[in-house]
Structure formats: structure tokens, C-alpha cells
mmCIF file of C-alpha atoms in Angstrom:
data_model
loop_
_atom_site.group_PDB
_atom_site.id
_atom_site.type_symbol
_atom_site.label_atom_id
_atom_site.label_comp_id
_atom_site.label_asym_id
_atom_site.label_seq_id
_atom_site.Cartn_x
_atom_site.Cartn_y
_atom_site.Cartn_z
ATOM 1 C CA UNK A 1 18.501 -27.178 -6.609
ATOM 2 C CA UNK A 2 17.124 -26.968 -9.903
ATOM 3 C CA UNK A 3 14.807 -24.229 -10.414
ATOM 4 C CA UNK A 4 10.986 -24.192 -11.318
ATOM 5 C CA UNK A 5 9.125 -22.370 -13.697
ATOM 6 C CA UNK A 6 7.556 -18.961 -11.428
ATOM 7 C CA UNK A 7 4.643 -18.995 -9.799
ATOM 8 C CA UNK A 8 1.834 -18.570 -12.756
ATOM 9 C CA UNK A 9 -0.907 -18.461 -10.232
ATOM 10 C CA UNK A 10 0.447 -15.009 -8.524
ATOM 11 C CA UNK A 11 1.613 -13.856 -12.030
ATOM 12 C CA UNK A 12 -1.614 -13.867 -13.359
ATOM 13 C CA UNK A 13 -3.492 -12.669 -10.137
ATOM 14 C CA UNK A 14 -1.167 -9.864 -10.527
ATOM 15 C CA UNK A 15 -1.652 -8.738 -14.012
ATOM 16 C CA UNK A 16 -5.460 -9.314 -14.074
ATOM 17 C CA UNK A 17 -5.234 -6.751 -10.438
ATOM 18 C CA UNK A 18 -3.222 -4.213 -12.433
ATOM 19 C CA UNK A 19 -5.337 -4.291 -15.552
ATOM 20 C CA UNK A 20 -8.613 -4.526 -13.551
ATOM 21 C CA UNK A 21 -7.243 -1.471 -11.629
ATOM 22 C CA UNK A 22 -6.753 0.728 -14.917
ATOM 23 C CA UNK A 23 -10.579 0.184 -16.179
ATOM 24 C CA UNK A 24 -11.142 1.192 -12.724
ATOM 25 C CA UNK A 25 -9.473 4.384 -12.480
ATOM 26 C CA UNK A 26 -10.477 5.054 -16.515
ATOM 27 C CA UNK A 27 -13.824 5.009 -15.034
ATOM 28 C CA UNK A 28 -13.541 7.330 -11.689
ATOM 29 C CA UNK A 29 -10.989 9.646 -12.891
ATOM 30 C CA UNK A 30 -12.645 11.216 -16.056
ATOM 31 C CA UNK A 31 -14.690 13.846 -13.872
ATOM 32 C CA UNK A 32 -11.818 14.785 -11.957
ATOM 33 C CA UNK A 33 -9.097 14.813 -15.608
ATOM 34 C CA UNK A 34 -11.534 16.751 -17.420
ATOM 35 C CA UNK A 35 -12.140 19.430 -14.840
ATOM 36 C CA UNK A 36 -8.620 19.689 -13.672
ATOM 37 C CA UNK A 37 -6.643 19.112 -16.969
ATOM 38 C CA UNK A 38 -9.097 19.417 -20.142
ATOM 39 C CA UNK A 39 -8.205 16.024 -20.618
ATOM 40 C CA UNK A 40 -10.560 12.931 -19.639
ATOM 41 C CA UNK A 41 -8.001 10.238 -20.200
ATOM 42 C CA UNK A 42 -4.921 12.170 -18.131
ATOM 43 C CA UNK A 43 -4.706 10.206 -15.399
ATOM 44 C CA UNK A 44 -5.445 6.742 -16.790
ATOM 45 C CA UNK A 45 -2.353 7.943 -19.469
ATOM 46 C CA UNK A 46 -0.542 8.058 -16.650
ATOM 47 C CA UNK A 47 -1.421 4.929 -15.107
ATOM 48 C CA UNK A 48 -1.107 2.910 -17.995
ATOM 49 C CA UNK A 49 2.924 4.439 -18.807
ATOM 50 C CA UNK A 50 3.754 3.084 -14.774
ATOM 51 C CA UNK A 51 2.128 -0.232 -15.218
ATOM 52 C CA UNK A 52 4.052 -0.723 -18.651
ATOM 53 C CA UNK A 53 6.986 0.627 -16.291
ATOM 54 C CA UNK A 54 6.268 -2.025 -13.463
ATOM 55 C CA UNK A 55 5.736 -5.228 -15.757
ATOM 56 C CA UNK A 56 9.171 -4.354 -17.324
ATOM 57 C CA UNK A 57 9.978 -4.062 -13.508
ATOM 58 C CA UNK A 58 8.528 -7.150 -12.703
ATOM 59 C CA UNK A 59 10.237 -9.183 -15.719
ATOM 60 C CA UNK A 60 13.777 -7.847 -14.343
ATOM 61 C CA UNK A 61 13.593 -8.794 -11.189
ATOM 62 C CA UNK A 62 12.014 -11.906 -11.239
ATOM 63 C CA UNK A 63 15.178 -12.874 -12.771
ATOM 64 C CA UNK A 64 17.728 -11.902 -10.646
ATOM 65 C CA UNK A 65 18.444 -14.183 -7.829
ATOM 66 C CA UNK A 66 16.393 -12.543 -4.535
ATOM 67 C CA UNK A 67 19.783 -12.842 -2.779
ATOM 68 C CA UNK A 68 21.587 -10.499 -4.189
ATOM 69 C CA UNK A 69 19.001 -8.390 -2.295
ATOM 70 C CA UNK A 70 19.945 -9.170 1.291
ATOM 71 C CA UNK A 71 23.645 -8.291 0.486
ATOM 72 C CA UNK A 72 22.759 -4.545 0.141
ATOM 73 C CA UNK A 73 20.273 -3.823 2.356
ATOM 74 C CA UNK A 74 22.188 -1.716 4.763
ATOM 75 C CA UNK A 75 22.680 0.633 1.487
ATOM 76 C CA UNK A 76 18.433 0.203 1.216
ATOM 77 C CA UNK A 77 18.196 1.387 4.940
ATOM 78 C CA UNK A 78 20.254 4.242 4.084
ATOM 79 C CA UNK A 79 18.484 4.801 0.572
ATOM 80 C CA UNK A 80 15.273 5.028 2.963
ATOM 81 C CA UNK A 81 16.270 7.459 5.816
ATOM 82 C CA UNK A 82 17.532 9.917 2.826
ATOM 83 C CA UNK A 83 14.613 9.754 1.255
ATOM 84 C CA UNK A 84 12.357 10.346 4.219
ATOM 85 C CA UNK A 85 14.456 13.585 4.887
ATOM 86 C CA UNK A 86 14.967 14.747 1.365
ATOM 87 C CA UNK A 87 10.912 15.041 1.220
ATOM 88 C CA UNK A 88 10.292 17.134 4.346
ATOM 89 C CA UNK A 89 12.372 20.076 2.739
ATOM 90 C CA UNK A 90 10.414 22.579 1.236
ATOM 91 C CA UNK A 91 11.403 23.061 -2.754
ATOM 92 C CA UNK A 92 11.978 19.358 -2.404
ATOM 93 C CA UNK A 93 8.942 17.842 -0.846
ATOM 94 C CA UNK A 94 5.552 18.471 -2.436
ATOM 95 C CA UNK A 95 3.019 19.833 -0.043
ATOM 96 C CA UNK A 96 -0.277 18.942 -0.558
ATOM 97 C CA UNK A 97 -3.604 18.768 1.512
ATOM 98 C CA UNK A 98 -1.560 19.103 4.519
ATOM 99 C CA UNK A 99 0.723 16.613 3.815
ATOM 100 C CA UNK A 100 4.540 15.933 2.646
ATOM 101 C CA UNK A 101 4.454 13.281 0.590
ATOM 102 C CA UNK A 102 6.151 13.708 -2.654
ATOM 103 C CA UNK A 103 9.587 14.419 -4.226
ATOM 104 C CA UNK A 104 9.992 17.141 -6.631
ATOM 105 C CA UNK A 105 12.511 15.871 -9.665
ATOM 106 C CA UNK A 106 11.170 18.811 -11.988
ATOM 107 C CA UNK A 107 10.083 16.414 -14.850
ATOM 108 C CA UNK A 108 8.929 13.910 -12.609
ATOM 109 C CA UNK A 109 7.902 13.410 -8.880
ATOM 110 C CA UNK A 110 7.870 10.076 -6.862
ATOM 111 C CA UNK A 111 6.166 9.216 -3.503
ATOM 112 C CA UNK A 112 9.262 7.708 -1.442
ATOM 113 C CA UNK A 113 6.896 6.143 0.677
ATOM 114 C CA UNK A 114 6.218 3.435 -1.828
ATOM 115 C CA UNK A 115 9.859 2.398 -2.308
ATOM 116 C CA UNK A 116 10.705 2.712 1.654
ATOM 117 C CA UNK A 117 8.045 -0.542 2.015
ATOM 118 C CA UNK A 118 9.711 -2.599 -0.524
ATOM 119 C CA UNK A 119 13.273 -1.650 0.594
ATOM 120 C CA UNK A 120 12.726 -1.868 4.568
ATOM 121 C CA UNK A 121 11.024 -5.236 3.842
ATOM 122 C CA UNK A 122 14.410 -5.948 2.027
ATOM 123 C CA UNK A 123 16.041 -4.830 5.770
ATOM 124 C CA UNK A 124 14.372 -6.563 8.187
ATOM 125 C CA UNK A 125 14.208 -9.480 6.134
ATOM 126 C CA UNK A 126 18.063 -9.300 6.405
ATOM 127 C CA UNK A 127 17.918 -9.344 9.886
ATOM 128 C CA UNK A 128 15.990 -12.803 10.436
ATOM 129 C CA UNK A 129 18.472 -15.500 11.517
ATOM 130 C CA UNK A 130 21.219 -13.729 12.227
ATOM 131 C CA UNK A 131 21.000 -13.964 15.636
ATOM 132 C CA UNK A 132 20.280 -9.967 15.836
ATOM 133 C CA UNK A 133 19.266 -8.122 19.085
ATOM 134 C CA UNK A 134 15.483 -6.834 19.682
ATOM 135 C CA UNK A 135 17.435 -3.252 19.552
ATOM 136 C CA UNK A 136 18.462 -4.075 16.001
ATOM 137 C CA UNK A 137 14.519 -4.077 14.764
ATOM 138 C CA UNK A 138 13.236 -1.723 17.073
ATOM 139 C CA UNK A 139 15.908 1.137 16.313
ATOM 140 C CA UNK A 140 15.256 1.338 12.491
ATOM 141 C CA UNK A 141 11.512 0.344 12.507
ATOM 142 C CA UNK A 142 11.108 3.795 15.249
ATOM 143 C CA UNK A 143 13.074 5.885 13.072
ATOM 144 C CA UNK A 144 11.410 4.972 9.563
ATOM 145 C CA UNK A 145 7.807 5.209 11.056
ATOM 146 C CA UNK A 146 8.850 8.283 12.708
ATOM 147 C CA UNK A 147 9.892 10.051 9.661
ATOM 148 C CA UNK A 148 6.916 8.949 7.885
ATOM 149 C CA UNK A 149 4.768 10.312 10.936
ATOM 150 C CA UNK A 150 6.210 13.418 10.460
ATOM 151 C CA UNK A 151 4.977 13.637 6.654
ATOM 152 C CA UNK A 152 2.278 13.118 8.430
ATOM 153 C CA UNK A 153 1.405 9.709 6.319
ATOM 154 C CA UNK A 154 -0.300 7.375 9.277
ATOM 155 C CA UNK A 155 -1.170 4.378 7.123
ATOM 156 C CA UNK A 156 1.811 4.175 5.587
ATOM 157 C CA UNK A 157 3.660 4.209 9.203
ATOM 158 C CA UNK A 158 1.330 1.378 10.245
ATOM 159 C CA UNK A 159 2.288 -0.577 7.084
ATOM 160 C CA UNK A 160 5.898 -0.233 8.331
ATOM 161 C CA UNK A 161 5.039 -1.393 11.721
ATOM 162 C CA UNK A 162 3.680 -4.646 10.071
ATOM 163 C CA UNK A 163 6.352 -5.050 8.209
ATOM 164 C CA UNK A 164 9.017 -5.032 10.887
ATOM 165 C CA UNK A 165 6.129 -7.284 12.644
ATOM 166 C CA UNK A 166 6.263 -10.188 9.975
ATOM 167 C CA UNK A 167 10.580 -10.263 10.412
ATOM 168 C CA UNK A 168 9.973 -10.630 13.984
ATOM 169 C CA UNK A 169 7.364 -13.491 13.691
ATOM 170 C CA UNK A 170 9.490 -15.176 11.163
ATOM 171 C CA UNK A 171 12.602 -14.865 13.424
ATOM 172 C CA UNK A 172 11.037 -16.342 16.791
ATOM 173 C CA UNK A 173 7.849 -15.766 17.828
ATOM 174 C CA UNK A 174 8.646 -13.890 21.313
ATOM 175 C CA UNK A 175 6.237 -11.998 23.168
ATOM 176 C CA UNK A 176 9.001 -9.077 24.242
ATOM 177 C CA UNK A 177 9.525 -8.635 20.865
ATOM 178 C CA UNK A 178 6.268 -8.752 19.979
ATOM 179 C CA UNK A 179 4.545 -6.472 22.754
ATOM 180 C CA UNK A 180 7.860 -4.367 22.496
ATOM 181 C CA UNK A 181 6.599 -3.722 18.724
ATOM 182 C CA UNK A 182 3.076 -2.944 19.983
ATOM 183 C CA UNK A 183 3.991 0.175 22.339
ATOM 184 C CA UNK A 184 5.978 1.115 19.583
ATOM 185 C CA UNK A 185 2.765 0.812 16.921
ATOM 186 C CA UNK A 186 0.899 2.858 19.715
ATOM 187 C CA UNK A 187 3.298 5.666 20.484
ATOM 188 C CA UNK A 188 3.644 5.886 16.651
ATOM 189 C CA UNK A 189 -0.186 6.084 16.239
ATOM 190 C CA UNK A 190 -0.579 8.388 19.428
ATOM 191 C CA UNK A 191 2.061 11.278 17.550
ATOM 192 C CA UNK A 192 0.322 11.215 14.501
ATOM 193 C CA UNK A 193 -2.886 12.324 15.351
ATOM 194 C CA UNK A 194 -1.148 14.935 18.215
ATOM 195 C CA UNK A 195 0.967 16.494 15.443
ATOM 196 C CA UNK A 196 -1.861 17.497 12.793
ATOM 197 C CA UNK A 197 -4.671 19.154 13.135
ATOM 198 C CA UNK A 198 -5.982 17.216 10.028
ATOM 199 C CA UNK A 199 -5.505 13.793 11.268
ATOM 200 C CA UNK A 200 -7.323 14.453 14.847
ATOM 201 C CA UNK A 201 -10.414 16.059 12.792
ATOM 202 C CA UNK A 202 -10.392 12.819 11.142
ATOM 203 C CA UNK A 203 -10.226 10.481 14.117
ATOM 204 C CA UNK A 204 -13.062 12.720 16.101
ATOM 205 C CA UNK A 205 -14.973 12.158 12.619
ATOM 206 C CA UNK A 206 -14.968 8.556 12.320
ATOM 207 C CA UNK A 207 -15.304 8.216 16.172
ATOM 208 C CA UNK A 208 -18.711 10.290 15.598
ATOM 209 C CA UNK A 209 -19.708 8.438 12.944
ATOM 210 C CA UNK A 210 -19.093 5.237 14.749
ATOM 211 C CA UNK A 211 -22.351 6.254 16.816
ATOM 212 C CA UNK A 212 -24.170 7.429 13.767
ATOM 213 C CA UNK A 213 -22.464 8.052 10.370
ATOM 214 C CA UNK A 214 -24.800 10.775 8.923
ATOM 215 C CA UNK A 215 -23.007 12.970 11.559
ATOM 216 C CA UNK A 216 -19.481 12.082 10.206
ATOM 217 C CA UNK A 217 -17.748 14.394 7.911
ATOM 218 C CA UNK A 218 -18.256 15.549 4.452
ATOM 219 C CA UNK A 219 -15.765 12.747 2.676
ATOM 220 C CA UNK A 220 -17.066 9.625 5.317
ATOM 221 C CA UNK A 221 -20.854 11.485 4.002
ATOM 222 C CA UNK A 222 -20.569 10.761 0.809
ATOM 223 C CA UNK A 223 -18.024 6.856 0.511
ATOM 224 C CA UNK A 224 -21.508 5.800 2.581
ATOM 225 C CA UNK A 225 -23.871 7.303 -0.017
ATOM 226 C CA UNK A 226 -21.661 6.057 -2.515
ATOM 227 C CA UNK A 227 -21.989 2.361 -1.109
ATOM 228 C CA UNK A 228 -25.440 2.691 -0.640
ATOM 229 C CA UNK A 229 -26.175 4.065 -4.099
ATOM 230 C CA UNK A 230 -24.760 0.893 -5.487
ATOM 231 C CA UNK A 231 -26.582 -1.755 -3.732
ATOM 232 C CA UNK A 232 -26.120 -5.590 -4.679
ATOM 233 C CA UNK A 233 -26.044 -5.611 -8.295
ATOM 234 C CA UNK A 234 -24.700 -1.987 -8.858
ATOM 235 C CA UNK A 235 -25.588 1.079 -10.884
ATOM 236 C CA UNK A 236 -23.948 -0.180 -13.868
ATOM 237 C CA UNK A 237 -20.191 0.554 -15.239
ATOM 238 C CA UNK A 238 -19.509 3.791 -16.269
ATOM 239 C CA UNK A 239 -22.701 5.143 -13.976
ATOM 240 C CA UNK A 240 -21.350 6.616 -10.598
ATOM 241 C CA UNK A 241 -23.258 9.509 -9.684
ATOM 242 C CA UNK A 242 -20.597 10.170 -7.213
ATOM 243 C CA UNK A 243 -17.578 10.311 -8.939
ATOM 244 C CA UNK A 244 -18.680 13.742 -10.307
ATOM 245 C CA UNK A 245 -16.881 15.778 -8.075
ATOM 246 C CA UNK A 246 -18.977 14.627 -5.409
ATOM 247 C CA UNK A 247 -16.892 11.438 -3.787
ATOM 248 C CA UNK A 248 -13.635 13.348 -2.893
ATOM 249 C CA UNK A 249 -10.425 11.600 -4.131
ATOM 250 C CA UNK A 250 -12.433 8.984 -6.518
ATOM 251 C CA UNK A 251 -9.812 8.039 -8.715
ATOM 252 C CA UNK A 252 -6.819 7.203 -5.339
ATOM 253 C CA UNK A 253 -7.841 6.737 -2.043
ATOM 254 C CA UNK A 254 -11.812 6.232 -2.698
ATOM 255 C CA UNK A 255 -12.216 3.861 -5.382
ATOM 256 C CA UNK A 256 -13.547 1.424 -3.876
ATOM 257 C CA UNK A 257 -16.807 2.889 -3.366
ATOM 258 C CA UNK A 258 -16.735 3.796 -7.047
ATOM 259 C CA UNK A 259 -16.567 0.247 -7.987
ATOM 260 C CA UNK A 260 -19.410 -0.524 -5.441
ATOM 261 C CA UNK A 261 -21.432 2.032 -6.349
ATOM 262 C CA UNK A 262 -21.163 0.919 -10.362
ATOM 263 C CA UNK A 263 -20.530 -2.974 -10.015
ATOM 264 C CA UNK A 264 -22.340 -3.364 -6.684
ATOM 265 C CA UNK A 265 -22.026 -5.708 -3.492
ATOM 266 C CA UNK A 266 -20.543 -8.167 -6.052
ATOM 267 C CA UNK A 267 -17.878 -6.157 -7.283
ATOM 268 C CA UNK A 268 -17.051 -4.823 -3.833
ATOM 269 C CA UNK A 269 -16.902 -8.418 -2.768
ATOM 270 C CA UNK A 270 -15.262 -9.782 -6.427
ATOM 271 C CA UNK A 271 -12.428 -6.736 -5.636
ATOM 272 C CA UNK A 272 -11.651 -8.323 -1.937
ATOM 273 C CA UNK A 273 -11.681 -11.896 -3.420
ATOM 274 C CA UNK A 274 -8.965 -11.231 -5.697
ATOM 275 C CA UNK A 275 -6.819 -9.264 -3.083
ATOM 276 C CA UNK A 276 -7.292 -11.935 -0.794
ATOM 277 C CA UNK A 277 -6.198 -14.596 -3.184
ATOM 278 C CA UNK A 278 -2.991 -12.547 -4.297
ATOM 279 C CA UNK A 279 -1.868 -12.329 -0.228
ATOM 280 C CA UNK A 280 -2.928 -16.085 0.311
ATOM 281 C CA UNK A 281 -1.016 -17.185 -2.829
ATOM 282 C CA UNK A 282 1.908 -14.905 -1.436
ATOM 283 C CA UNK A 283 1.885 -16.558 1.633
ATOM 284 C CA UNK A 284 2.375 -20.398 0.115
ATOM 285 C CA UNK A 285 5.142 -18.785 -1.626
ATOM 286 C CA UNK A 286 6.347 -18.154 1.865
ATOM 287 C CA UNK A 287 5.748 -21.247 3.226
ATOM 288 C CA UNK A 288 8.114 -22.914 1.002
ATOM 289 C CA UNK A 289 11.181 -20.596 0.554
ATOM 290 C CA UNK A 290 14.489 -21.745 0.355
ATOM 291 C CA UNK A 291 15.607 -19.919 3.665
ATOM 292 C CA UNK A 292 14.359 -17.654 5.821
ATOM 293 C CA UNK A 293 15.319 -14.598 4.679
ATOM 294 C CA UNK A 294 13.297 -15.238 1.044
ATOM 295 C CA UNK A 295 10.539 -16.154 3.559
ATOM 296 C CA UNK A 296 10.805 -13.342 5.766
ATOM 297 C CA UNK A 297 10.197 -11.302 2.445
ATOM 298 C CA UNK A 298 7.508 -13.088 1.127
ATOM 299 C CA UNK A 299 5.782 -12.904 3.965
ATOM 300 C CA UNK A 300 6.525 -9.221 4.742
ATOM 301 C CA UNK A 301 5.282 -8.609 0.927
ATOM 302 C CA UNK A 302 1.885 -9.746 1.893
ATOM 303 C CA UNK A 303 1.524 -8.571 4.925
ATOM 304 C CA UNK A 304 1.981 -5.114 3.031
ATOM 305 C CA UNK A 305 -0.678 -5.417 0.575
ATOM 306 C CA UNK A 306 -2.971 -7.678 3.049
ATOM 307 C CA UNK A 307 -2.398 -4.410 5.862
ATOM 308 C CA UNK A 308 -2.690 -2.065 3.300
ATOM 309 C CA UNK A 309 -5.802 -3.176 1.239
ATOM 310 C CA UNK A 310 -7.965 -3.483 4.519
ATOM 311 C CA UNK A 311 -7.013 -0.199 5.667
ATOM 312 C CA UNK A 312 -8.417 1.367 3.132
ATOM 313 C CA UNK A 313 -11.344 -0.550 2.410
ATOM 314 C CA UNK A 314 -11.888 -0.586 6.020
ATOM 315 C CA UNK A 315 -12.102 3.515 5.887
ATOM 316 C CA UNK A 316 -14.289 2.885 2.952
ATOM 317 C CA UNK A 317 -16.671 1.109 5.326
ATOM 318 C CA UNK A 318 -16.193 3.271 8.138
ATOM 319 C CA UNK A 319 -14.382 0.325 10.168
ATOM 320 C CA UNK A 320 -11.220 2.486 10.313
ATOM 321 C CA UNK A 321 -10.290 6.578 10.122
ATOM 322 C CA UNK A 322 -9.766 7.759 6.788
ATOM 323 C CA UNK A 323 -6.144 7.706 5.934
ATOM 324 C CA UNK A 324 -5.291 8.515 2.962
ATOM 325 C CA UNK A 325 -3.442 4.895 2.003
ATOM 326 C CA UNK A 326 -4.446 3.707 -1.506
ATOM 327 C CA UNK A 327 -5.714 0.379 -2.720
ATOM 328 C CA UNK A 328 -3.134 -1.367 -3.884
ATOM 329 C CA UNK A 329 -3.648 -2.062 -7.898
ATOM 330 C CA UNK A 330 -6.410 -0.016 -7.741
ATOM 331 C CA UNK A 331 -5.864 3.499 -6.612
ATOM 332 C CA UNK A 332 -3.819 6.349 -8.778
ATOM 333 C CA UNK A 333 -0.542 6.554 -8.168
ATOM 334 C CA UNK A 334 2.456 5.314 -10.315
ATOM 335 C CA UNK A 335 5.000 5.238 -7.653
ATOM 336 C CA UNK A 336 2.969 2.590 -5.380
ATOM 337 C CA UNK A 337 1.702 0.174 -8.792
ATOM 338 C CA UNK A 338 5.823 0.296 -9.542
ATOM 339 C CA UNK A 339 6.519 -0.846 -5.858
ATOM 340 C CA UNK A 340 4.416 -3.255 -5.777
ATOM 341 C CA UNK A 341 5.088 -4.685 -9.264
ATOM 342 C CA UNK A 342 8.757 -4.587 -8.478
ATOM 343 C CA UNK A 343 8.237 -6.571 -5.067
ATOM 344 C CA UNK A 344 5.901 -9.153 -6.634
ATOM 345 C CA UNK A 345 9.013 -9.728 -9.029
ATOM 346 C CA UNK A 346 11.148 -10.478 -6.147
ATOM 347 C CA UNK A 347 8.580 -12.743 -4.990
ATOM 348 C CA UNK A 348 8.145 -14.770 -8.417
ATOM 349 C CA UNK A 349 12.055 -15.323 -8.082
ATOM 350 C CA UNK A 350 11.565 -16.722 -4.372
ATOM 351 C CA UNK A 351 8.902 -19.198 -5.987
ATOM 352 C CA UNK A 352 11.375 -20.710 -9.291
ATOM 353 C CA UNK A 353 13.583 -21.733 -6.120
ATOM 354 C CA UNK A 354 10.483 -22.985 -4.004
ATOM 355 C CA UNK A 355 11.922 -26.866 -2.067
ATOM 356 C CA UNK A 356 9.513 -29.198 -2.334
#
């Protein structure tokens, strides 16, 4: 089959997200840098070194044939489940707001979480057509959304559960399978708010603010002044009131609401636009892989950052708890803009070998 150029729609949806993303944090993070670390461009620094890091990313792998993937992704399933071990170990994991998220490398630490998306998408994805057994989804997807549970990291186990979701779809749609997958979302759900206090304050706070949301807590207090404060048209960029140590987490898991407090309804809604257009563009990719494990991946892919971007804007709008998932492209956090720009590489590859 001879190969077509990549997909320059989803390439440039993807930079212009990435760059649009570091104006955005340069803008929420200053209060937060110059408090914190003297230093009002730290973060967006940062930022900027992991999205130079995940274009180079991007470039690689959108060159190497996607299935080379699927012939190590046993090894990736491994990779994963060490991972997910390594950072519950104290001197290892970084603990932080009541949560285990991060690995400790001493010059560097990494959020496993990110890569365990990209590399159990690789997994399941591997599993689609080969005539596998329900056990042979259900086994891994319980223990990888079990061990992020444990972190206790929620959104990210829900992400998971989506994931393993979209290889079932793409297999066979069967409803065994499917509501097998649903008890499994629910038990998963169910032991994450029992095992931390933190999580269940959050649930009983969005369940009181579903009745009135001035009675909510402190955080879900002040995304909703931040939303209001911004109106249709917007305070203007660069004029957030509440990013001054006011909105907590501005610059990761509550940007949104800085961007709708500055740019208004019209950035709020220009932000979901583009997000939307990335997962439906994702999704045609899909539609015409070469074989079904390239589609299973695709479609995986976009069901990550589709799931992922309405949970948090979702929490942002009090339609879901508050769990601490970022926006993907938007929110701080090297590890998750090189995860996604790595798997959005994959996906360019899919499309040069697109039939049709």
C-alpha cells in the first residue's frame, strides 16, 4: 500500500492545542511561580522544555511503523504494573495532597500515570482480533485501575476503564463484555471514594453543591466565582482576579476557569471546540485504519483525551466531583503533554497508512 502524507489536519490541531496551552499556563501560573519559587516564568520554563520534548516525541514516532507496537506490548503491560508499584513505595513515590502520584528519579520525577494510558492502550489494542477471552481484558484492566485506585488517582482509573472499553467495542460489541466492564467501572469507583478520606469529602461536596453550589467546598466556591467573574466576553487576558492564590491549582487541574474567567464564554466554548475537533479528527483516523489493531488504538487514543477533557471541565462546571485529572494540552504537567504528544505520533503513523 503506498503510504500518504500524515494527517495535517490533527497535526496542526495538535500543535496549535499545545502552544495555546503554554500562553495559558504563562498566564495562570505566574501568581503561584512567583510566590512559590521567586520566579514568575518557572513553570511555563518547564512546560515549554516538555513540549520541545514531546514534538521531538511526536516526529519519532510518527515514523516508525505503529506495528512494531503491538509486538511488545506484553513487555508495556509489564512496564505498567512496575510502575504502578514502584510509586506506592515511600522514598520512591512522591506524596502529595494525599496522594501517590509521582516517581522520584532525584533530578527528575515523572507521573507514571501518563505513560500507563498510552502503553495499556498499546495492550488492549493487542488484544482485538485475536480471538481473546473476556478474562483476558477484564484481568489486566482490574489490576491497572486497581493500582491506580490505590494512589488514590480516580480519574485516571476511569480513563483506564474507557480505554479497555474502546478494545472491547472495537472487538465485538457484546453486552457481557460490555456490562461485565461496567460492574467493574463501579466497584472501581465504589473503592476509591471508601479508601480516602479526601475523595469522599469531595463526593459529599459536589453532591451538596448539586442542590445549591454556594454550600459546596472552598475549591468548587471559587471555579464558580471564577466562571462567573468572566461572563461572555471575559475579563480580558492577563486579568484573572482568581488566579492570585485564590482559584486553588490554577495553573493544572483548574485552568479552565482561568481561561473563562479572562477570555470568557467564548474562550470556554473556543477551548471545547478545539478538543472536540482533535477527538473527532482522531476518530476518522480510526475509521479508516489498516486493521484493527491501528483502529483499536486510534480509537482508544481519543477516547482518552475525549474522557479525560470532559472530566475535568465537567468538575469545572460542577457536572462531575473534582478529581484532580488535568486538561489535556492545557494543564501543567510535562509527563501527561509528553504522553499525549507521543500517542498522537502513533496516531499520525496510523493515518500515512489510512485505505481508502
Amino acid at each position: 500500500m503506498e503510504k500518504r502524507p500524515v494527517d495535517r489536519k490533527l497535526l496542526f490541531l495538535t500543535v496549535g492545542l499545545s502552544l495555546f496551552g503554554v500562553l495559558a499556563i504563562t498566564d495562570a501560573s505566574t501568581p503561584q511561580a512567583l510566590r512559590y519559587f521567586s520566579d514568575s516564568f518557572y513553570f511555563v520554563k518547564s512546560q515549554i522544555v516538555s513540549l520541545v520534548i514531546g514534538l521531538i516525541s511526536l516526529i519519532i514516532f510518527s515514523k516508525i511503523d505503529f506495528r512494531i507496537w503491538k509486538k511488545f506490548s506484553v513487555v508495556f503491560l509489564v512496564v505498567i504494573l512496575v510502575m504502578l508499584i514502584v510509586v506506592l513505595i515511600p522514598g520512591f513515590g512522591i506524596k502529595s495532597l494525599g496522594a501517590r502520584r509521582w516517581i522520584n528519579l532525584g533530578l527528575v520525577s515523572f507521573q507514571p500515570s501518563e505513560f500507563v494510558k498510552l502503553f495499556f492502550a498499546v495492550y488492549v489494542s493487542s488484544l482485538v482480533g485475536a480471538k481473546k477471552s473476556l478474562l483476558s481484558f477484564l484481568i489486566p484492566t482490574v489490576i491497572v485501575a486497581f493500582l491506580v485506585v490505590l494512589q488514590p488517582d480516580m480519574g485516571t482509573a476511569l480513563v483506564i476503564l474507557g480505554i479497555a472499553s474502546s478494545a472491547i467495542f472495537i472487538e465485538g460489541i457484546n453486552l457481557f463484555k460490555l456490562i461485565s466492564l461496567s460492574l467493574v467501572a463501579s466497584v472501581v469507583g465504589l473503592a476509591t471514594v471508601l479508601i480516602s478520606d479526601y475523595r469522599r469529602e469531595r463526593l459529599m461536596s459536589f453532591l451538596n453543591s448539586s442542590n445549591d453550589p454556594l454550600t459546596g467546598s472552598y475549591h468548587v466556591k471559587q471555579i464558580l466565582l471564577g466562571l462567573g467573574l468572566g461572563g461572555f466576553f471575559g475579563t480580558g487576558l492577563g486579568q484573572s482576579r482568581q488566579k492570585f492564590l485564590f482559584l486553588p491549582e490554577s495553573a493544572t487541574d483548574s485552568v479552565f476557569v482561568v481561561i473563562a474567567e479572562e477570555l470568557g464564554f467564548l474562550g470556554a466554548v473556543t477551548v471545547i471546540l478545539l478538543l472536540g475537533l482533535l477527538v473527532y479528527r482522531i476518530f476518522k483516523i480510526a475509521l479508516g485504519s489498516p486493521d484493527r489493531f491501528a483502529a483499536s488504538f486510534t480509537t482508544c487514543v481519543g477516547i482518552w483525551i475525549g474522557l479525560q477533557s470532559f472530566l475535568n471541565i465537567g468538575s469545572m462546571v460542577v457536572l462531575v466531583p473534582l478529581t484532580g485529572i488535568p486538561l489535556p494540552f492545557f494543564s501543567f504537567g510535562g509527563t501527561s503533554l509528553i504522553a499525549l504528544l507521543t500517542s498522537i505520533g502513533i496516531v499520525l503513523n496510523i493515518s500515512k497508512n489510512q485505505g481508502g
